[in-house]
Coordinates of C-alpha atoms in Angstrom, one line a residue:
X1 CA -17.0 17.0 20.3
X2 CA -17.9 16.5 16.4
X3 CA -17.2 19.3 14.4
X4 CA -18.6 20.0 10.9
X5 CA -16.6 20.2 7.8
X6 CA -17.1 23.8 8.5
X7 CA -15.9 23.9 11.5
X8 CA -13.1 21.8 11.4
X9 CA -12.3 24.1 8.4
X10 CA -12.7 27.4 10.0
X11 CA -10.1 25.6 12.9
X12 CA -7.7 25.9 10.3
X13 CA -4.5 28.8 10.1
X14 CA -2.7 27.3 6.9
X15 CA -0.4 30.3 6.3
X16 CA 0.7 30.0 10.1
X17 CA 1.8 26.5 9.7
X18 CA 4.2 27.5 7.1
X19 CA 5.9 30.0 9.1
X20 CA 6.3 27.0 12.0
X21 CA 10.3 27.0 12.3
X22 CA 12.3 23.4 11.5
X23 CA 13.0 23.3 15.0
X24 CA 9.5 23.5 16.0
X25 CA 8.3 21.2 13.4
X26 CA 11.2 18.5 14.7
X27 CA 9.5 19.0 18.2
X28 CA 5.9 18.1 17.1
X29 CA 7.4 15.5 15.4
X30 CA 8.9 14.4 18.8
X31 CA 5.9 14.8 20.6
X32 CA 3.6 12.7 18.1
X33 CA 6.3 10.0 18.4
X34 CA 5.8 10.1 22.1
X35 CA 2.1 10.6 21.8
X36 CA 2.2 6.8 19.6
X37 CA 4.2 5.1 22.6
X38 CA 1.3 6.4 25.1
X39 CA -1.7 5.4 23.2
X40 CA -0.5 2.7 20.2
X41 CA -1.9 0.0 22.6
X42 CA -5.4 1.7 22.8
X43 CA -5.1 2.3 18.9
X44 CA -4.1 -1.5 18.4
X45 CA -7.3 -2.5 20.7
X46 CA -9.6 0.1 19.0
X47 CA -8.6 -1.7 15.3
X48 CA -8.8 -5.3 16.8
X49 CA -12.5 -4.8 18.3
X50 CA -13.6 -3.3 15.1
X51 CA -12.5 -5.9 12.9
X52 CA -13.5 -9.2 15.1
X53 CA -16.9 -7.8 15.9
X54 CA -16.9 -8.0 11.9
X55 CA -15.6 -11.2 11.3
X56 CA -17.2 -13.1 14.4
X57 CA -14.5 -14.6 15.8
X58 CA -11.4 -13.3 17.9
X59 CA -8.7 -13.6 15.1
X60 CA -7.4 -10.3 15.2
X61 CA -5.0 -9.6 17.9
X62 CA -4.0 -6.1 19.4
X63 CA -0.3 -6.3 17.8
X64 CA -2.1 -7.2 14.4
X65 CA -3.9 -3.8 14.9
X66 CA -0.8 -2.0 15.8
X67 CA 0.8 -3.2 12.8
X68 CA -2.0 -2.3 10.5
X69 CA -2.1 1.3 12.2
X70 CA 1.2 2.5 13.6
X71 CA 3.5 1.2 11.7
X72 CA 2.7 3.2 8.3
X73 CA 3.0 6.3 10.1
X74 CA 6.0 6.0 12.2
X75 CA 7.5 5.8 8.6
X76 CA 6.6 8.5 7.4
X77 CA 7.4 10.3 11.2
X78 CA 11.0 8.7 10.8
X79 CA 11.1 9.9 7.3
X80 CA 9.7 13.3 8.3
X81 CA 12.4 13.6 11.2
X82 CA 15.5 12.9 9.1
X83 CA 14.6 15.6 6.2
X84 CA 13.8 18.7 8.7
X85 CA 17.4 17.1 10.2
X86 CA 19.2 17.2 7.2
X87 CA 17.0 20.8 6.2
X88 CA 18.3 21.7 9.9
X89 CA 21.7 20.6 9.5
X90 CA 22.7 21.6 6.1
X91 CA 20.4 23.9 4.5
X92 CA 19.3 21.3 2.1
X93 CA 16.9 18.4 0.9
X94 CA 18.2 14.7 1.3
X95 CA 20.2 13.2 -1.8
X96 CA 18.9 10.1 -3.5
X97 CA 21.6 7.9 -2.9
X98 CA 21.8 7.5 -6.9
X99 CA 20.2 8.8 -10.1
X100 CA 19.9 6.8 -13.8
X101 CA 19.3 8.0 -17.3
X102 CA 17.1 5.5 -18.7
X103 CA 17.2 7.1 -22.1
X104 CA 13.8 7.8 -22.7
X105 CA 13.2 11.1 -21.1
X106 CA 12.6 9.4 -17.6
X107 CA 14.9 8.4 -14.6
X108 CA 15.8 6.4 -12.2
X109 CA 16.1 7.8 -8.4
X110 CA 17.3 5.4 -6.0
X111 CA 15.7 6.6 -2.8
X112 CA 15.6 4.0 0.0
X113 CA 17.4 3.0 1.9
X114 CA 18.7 6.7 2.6
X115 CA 18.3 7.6 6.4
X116 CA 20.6 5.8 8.8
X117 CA 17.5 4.1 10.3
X118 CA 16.5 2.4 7.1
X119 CA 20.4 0.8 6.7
X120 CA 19.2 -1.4 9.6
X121 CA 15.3 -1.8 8.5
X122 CA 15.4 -2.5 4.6
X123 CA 18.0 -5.1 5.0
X124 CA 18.5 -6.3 1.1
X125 CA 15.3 -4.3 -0.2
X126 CA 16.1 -1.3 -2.6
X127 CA 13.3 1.1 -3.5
X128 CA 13.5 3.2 -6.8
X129 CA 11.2 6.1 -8.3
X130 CA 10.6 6.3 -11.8
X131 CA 10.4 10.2 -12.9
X132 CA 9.4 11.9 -16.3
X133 CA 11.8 14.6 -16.9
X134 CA 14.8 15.9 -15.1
X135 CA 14.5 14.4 -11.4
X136 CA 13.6 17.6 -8.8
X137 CA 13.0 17.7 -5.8
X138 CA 11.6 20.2 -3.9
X139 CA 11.7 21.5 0.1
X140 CA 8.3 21.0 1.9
X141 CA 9.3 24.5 3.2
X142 CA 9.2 26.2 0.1
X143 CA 5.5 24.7 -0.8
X144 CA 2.7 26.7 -0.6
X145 CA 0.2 26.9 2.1
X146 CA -3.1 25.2 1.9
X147 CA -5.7 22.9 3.0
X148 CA -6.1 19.8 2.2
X149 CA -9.3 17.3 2.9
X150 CA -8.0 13.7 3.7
X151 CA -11.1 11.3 3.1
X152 CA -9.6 8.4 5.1
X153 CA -10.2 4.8 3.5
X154 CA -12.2 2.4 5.3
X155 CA -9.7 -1.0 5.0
X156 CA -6.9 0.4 7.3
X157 CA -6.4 3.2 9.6
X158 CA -3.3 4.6 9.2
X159 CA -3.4 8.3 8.7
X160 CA 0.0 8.6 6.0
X161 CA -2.0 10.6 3.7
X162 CA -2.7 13.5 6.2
X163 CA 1.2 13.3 7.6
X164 CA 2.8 13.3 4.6
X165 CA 0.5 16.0 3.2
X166 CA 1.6 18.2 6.4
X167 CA 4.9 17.1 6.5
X168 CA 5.7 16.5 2.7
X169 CA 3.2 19.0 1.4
X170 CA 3.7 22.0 3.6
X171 CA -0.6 21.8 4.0
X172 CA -2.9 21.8 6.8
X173 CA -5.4 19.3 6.7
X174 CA -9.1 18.9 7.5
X175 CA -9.1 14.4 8.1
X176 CA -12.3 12.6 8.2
X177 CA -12.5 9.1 9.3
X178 CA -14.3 6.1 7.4
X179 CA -17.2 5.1 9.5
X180 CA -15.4 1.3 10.3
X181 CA -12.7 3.3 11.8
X182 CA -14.9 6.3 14.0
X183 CA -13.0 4.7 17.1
X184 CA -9.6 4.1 15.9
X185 CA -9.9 8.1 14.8
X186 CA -10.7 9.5 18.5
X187 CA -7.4 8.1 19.6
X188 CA -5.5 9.6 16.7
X189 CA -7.1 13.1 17.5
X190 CA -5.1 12.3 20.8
X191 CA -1.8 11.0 19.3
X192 CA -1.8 14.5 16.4
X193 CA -3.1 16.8 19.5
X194 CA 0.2 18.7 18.9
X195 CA -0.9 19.3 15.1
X196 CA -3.9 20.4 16.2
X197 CA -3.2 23.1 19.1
X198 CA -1.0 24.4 15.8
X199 CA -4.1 24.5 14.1
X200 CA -2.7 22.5 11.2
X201 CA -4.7 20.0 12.2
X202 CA -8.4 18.8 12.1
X203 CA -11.2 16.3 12.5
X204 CA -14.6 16.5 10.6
X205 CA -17.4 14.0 11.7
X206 CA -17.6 10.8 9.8
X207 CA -21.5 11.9 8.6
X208 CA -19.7 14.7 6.9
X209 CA -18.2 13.3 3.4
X210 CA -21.0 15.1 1.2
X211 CA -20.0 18.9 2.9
X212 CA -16.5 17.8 3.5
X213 CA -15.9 17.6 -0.4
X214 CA -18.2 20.9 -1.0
X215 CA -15.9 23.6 0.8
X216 CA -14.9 26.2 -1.1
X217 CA -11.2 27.2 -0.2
X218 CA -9.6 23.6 -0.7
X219 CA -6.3 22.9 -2.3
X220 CA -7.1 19.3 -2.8
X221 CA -9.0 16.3 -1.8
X222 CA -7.1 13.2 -0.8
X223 CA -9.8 9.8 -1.2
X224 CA -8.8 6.2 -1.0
X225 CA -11.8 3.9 -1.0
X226 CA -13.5 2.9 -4.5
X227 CA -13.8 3.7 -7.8
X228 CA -17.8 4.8 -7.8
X229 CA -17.6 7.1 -5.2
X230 CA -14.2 9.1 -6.5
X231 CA -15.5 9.3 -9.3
X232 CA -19.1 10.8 -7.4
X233 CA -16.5 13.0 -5.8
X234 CA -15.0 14.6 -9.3
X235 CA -18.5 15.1 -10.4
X236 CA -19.5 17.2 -7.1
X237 CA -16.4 19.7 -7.2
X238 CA -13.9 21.0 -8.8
X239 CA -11.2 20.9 -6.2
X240 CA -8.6 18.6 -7.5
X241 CA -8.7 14.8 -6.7
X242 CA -5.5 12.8 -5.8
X243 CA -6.8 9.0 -5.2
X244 CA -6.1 5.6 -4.8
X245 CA -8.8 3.1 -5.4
X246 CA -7.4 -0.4 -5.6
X247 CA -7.6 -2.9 -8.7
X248 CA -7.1 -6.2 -9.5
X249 CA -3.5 -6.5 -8.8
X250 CA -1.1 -9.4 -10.3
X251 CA 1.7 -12.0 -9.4
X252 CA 4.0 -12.5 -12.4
X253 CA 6.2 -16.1 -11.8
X254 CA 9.0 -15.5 -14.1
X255 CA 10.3 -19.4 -15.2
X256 CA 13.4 -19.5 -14.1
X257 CA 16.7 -21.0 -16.3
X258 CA 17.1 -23.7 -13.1
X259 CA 14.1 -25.3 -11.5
X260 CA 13.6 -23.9 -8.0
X261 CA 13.8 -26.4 -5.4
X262 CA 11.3 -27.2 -3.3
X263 CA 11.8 -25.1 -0.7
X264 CA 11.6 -22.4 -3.1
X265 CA 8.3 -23.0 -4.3
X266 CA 7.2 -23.7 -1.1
X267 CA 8.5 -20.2 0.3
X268 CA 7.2 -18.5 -2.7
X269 CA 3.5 -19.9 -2.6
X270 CA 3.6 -18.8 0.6
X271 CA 4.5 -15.4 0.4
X272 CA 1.7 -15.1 -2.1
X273 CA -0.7 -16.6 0.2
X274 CA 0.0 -14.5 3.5
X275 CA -0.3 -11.5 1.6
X276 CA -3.7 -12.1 0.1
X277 CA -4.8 -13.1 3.3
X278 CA -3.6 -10.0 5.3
X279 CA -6.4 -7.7 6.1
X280 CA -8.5 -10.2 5.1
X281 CA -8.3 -9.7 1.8
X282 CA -8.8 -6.2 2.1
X283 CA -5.6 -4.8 0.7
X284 CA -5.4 -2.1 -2.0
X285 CA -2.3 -4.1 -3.2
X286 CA -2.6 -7.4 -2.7
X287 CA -2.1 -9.5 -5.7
X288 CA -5.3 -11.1 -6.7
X289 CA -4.6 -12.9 -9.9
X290 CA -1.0 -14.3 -10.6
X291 CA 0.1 -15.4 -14.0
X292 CA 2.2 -18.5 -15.3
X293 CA 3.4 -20.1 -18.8
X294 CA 1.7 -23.2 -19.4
X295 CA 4.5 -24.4 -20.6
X296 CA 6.2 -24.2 -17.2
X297 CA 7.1 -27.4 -16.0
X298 CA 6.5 -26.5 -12.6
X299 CA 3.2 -25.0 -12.5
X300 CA 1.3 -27.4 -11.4
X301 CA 4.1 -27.8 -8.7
X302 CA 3.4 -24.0 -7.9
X303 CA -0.5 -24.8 -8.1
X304 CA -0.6 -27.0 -5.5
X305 CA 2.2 -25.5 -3.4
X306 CA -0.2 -22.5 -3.6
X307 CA -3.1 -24.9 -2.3
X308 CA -1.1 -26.6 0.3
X309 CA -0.1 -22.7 1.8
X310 CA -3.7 -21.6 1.9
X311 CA -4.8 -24.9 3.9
X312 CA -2.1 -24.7 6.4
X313 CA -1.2 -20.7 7.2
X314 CA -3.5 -19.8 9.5
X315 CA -6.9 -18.3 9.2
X316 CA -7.4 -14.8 8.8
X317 CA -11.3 -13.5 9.2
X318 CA -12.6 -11.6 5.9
X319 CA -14.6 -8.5 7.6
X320 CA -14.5 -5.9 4.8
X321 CA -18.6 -5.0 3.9
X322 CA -20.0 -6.6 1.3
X323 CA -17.1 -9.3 1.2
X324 CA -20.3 -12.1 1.4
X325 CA -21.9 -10.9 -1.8
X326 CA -18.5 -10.5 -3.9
X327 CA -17.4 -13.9 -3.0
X328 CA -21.1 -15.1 -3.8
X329 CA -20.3 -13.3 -7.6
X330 CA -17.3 -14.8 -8.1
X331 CA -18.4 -18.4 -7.1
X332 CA -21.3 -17.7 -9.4
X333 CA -19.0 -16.8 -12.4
X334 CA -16.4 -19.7 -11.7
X335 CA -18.6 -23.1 -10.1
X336 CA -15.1 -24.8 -10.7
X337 CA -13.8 -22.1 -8.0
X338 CA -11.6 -24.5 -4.6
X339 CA -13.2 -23.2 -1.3
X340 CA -10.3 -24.0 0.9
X341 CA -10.8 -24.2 4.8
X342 CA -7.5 -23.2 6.9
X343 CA -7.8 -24.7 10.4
X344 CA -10.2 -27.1 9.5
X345 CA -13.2 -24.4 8.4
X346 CA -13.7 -23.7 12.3
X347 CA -13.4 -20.3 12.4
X348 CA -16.5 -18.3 10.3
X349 CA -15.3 -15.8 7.1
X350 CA -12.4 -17.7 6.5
X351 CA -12.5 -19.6 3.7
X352 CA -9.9 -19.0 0.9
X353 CA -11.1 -19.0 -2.6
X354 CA -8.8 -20.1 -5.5
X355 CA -9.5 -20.1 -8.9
X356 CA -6.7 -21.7 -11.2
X357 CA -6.3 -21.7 -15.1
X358 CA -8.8 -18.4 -15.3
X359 CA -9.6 -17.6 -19.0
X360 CA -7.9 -14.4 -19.7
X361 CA -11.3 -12.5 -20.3
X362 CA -13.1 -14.0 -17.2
X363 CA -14.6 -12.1 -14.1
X364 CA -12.4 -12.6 -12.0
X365 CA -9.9 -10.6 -14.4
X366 CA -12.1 -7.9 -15.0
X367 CA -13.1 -7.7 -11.3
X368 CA -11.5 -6.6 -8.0
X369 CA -12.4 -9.0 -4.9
X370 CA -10.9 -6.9 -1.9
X371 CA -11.3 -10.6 0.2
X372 CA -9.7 -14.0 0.2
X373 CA -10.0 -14.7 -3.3
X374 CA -6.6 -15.0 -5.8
X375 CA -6.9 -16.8 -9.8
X376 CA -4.2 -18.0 -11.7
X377 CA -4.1 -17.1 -15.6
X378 CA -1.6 -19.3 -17.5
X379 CA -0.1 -18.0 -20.8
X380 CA 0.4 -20.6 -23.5
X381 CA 4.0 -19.3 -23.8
X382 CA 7.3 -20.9 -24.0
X383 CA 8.4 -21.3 -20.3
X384 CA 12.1 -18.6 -21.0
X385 CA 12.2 -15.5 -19.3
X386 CA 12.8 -13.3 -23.1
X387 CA 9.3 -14.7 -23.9
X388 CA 7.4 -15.0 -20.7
X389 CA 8.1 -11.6 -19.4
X390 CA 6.8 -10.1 -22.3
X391 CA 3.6 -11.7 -22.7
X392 CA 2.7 -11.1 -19.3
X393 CA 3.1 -7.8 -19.1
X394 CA 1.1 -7.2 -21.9
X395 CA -1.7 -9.1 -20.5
X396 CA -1.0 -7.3 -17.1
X397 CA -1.3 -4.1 -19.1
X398 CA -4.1 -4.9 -21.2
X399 CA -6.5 -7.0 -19.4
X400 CA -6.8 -6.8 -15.5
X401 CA -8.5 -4.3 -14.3
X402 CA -6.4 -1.6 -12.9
X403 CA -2.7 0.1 -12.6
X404 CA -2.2 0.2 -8.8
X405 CA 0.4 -2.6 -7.8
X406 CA 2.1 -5.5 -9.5
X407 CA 4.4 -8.4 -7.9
X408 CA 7.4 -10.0 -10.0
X409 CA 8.8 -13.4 -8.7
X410 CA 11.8 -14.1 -10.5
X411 CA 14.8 -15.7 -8.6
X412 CA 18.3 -13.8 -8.8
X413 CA 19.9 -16.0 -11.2
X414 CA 17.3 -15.7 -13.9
X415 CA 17.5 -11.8 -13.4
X416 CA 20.8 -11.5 -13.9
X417 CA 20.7 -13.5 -17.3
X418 CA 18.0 -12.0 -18.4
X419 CA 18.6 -8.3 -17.2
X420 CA 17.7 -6.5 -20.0
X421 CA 14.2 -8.6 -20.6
X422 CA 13.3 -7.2 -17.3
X423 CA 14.2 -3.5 -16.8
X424 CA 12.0 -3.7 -20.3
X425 CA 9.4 -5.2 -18.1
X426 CA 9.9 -2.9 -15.1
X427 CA 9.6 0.1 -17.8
X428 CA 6.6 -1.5 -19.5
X429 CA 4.4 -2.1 -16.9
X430 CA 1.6 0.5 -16.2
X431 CA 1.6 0.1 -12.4
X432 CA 2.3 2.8 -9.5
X433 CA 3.9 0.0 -7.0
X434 CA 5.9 -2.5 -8.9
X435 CA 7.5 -5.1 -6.1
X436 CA 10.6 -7.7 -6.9
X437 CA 10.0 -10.8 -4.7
X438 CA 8.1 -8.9 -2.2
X439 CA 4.4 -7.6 -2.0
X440 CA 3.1 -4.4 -3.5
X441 CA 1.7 -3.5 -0.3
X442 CA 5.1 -2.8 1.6
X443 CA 5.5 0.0 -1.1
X444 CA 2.8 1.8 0.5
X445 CA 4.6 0.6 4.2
X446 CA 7.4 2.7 2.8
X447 CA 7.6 6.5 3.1
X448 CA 10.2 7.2 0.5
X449 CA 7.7 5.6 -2.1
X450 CA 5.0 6.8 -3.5
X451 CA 1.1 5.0 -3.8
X452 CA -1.4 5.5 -6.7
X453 CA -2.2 4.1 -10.1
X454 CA 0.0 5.1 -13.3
X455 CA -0.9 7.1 -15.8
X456 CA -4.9 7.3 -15.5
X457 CA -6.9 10.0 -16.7
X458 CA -10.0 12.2 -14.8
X459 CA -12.0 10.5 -18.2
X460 CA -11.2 7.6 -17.8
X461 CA -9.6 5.8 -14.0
X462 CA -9.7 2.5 -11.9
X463 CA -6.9 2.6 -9.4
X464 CA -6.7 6.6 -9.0
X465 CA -5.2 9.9 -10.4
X466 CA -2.0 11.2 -8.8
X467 CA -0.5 9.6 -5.7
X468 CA 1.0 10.1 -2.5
X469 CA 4.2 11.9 -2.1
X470 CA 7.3 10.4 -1.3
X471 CA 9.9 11.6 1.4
X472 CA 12.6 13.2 -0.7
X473 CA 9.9 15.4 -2.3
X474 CA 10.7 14.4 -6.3
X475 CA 8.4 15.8 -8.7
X476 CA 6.5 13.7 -11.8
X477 CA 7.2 10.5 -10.0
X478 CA 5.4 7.6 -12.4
X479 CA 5.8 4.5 -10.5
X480 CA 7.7 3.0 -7.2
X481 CA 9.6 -0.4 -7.6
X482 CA 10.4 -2.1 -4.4
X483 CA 13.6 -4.5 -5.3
X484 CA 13.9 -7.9 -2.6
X485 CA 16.5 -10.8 -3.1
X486 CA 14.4 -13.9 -4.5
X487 CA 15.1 -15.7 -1.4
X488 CA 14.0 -13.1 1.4
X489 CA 11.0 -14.7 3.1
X490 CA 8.8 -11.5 4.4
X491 CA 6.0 -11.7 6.3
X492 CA 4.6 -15.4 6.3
X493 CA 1.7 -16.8 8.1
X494 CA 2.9 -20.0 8.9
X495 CA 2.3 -19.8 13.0
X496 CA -0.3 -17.5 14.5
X497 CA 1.9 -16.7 17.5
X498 CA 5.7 -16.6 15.7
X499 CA 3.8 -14.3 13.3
X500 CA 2.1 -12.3 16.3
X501 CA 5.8 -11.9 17.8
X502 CA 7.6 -10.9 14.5
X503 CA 4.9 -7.9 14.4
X504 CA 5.6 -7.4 17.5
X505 CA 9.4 -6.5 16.9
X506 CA 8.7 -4.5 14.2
X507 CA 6.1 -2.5 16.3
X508 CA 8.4 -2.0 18.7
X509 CA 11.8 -1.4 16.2
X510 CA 9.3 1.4 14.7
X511 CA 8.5 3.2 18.0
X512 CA 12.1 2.2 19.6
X513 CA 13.8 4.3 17.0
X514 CA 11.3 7.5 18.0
X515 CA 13.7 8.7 21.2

């Protein structure tokens, strides 16, 4: 039955959820993970239908819908599981497994990989925060109790933002669905039912948004979806907003001292690719506009390397709304714009757009696609490291729209000459999710990070205020930086059905490690 936002906020017994003992909260947590092994193949299907009724064609598969759903929030139920543990076991939060002085009044906090679990998962990745002040963390079980309205975003539905704001937060939550994902959100009523029967726990109707954000009595409203309508939101209450709402996102290709090899370029054009074609485009993160020197010898290597990987991964169906008339805009602002057709143009929504040599004022700088569309901006700067990492980030800074996530390719050699260059650059950047030869998007994958813009005000925002906690529970976090060994290979699209198996493993890694 659909319940009100009054209704589902009346369900609501905030200051009993607090009082819920670590031993019962470890047996929810148990029971959700054996709730996502019942029904994560009715999830998976519930995603996939959705998403090919929008594209037209059967190019979603159940394990991509899976992925996209459970994956997220078995993370953040891992995560969950090992701090009430370690609360359990010794009275105490998690350590980071290192903490830096950078000198400036902020710190470094190394923070994954911490639980056993993530030893075997984050193979050579190393995730950092970046904190103003003296790092501190605090217990979820000496936070407050609350309600909190989760306004679920429209371009995935994993529900992290309402575990981690139980979990993390110590808050009961009120979660209403975005209408693409009404279906997907009955069969996560069924996988939370122990959070509900707790009454920490609830589901408003998706016609609800306008009441939802109107009750009196909330702690705080969690959005992700655009920039308009959070900023509609702050203007109709005065509950506090925490939101994420995208950008235009970029890839920075460091030169490096040695050419890379072919393979490397090849690998590397790739991983851009697959990433902007996941979802369909329709990824908070996904780098949209990478930049080069001009003065790179291999850029137009890279170019058509990046050419070559749109034509031949395989096609992924655009289905976000309104992902016809923004492609239409940015074809109208660049004519010179490559429509490139993987599997021969056969399947409909497909079609890749790529824009090279942008002009560093042009749309498709100042504009968020949230589709198959990626530019290239090259910086008439000498091709070194000490003055290409500079430039960029000021033009990462200054002109593309947005602080949410940034990529860095730079191969291990170059970094290590050149190691002071970029930690300046890692500093300097204004983004929440800064990723090292990886995708900005896995920050968000990973429950020890945290997801949001950097430092935007309530006057004046693109990508959000705020952002969503991280396991450990540090306070002032400023960014996430995801670290990845310049030859790792991630998730590529090369083959429809290796790709559909790989997901596969990790789907089942995920929910194998639940027992």
């Amino acid at each position: 039955m659909t319940q009100t936002a009054q209704e589902a906020f009346a369900q609501l017994d905030p200051q009993a959820w607090t009082k819920v003992s670590i031993e019962e909260r470890l047996q929810i947590l148990a029971e959700i993970q054996a709730n996502m092994r019942q029904y994560g193949a009715e999830l998976g299907q519930a995603e996939m239908a959705m998403k090919n009724r929008l594209t037209g064609a059967d190019l979603y598969s159940q394990t991509d819908g899976m992925l996209q759903t459970l994956v997220a929030v078995g993370n953040v139920i891992n995560a969950s599981t090992f701090i009430y543990q370690t609360l359990a076991e010794t009275g105490k939060m998690p350590e980071a497994k290192s903490i830096r002085d950078l000198g400036d009044g902020t710190f470094e906090v190394e923070v994954f990989p911490t639980a056993p679990v993530d030893q075997m998962t984050a193979a050579t990745q190393h995730g950092y925060l970046r904190l103003v002040g003296q790092p501190k963390q605090v217990s979820p079980l000496d936070k407050e109790a609350g309600i909190i309205a989760v306004s679920g975003a429209g371009n995935y539905s994993s529900s992290i933002e309402t575990i981690k704001a139980i979990f993390f937060d110590n808050k009961t939550v009120i979660h209403k669905a975005h209408r693409l994902n009404e279906a997907t959100d009955k069969v996560w009523e069924k996988i939370f039912a122990p959070l509900v029967e707790r009454k920490a726990l609830s589901f408003a109707g998706v016609d609800y948004s306008r009441d939802l954000i109107q009750l009196e009595g909330l702690d705080a409203i969690y959005f992700t979806g655009s920039t308009a309508v959070a900023k509609n939101i702050m203007a109709s209450t005065d509950t506090p907003l925490v939101s994420e709402c995208g950008g235009n996102n970029p890839a920075i290709i460091v030169p490096g001292d040695r050419p890379w090899t072919a393979e490397e370029i090849k690998n590397q054009a790739e991983l851009i690719v697959s990433i902007s074609k996941g979802n369909g485009g329709a990824a908070c993160g996904r780098p949209q506009t990478f930049i080069t020197s001009k003065q790179w010898v291999q850029r137009e290597e890279f170019l058509d390397a990046i050419r070559q990987a749109a034509q031949s991964t395989f096609a992924v169906g655009t289905y976000y709304p309104k992902s016809a008339d923004v492609r239409e805009a940015f074809l109208a602002a660049h004519p010179q714009a490559e429509i490139i057709k993987p599997e021969g143009g056969q399947y409909p929504n497909t079609d890749f757009l790529f824009i090279p040599d942008m002009d560093k004022s042009a749309y498709g700088v100042t504009h968020e696609a949230f589709c198959q569309i990626m530019g290239e901006v090259a910086l008439d700067v000498p091709a070194t490291a000490e003055a290409f990492l500079p430039a960029a980030t000021a033009f990462a800074n200054d002109e593309l729209l947005g602080t949410l996530g940034c990529m860095i390719l730079i191969d291990d050699e170059t970094r290590a000459n050149h190691e002071a260059s970029f930690q300046t650059a890692l500093s300097e950047l204004n983004y929440g999710g800064i990723t090292v030869n990886t995708t900005p998007p896995m920050v968000w994958f990973n429950a020890y990070l945290t997801w949001g813009g950097c430092k935007e005000t309530k006057e004046n925002f693109v990508s959000g205020i705020g952002n969503f906690g991280n396991a450990l529970n540090f306070e002032q976090v400023e960014k996430s930086i995801l670290v990845e060994q310049f030859a790792a290979t991630g998730f590529l699209y090369n083959d429809r059905q290796a790709t559909d198996a790989m997901n596969q493993q990790v789907i089942n890694f995920t929910l194998g490690n639940m027992e």
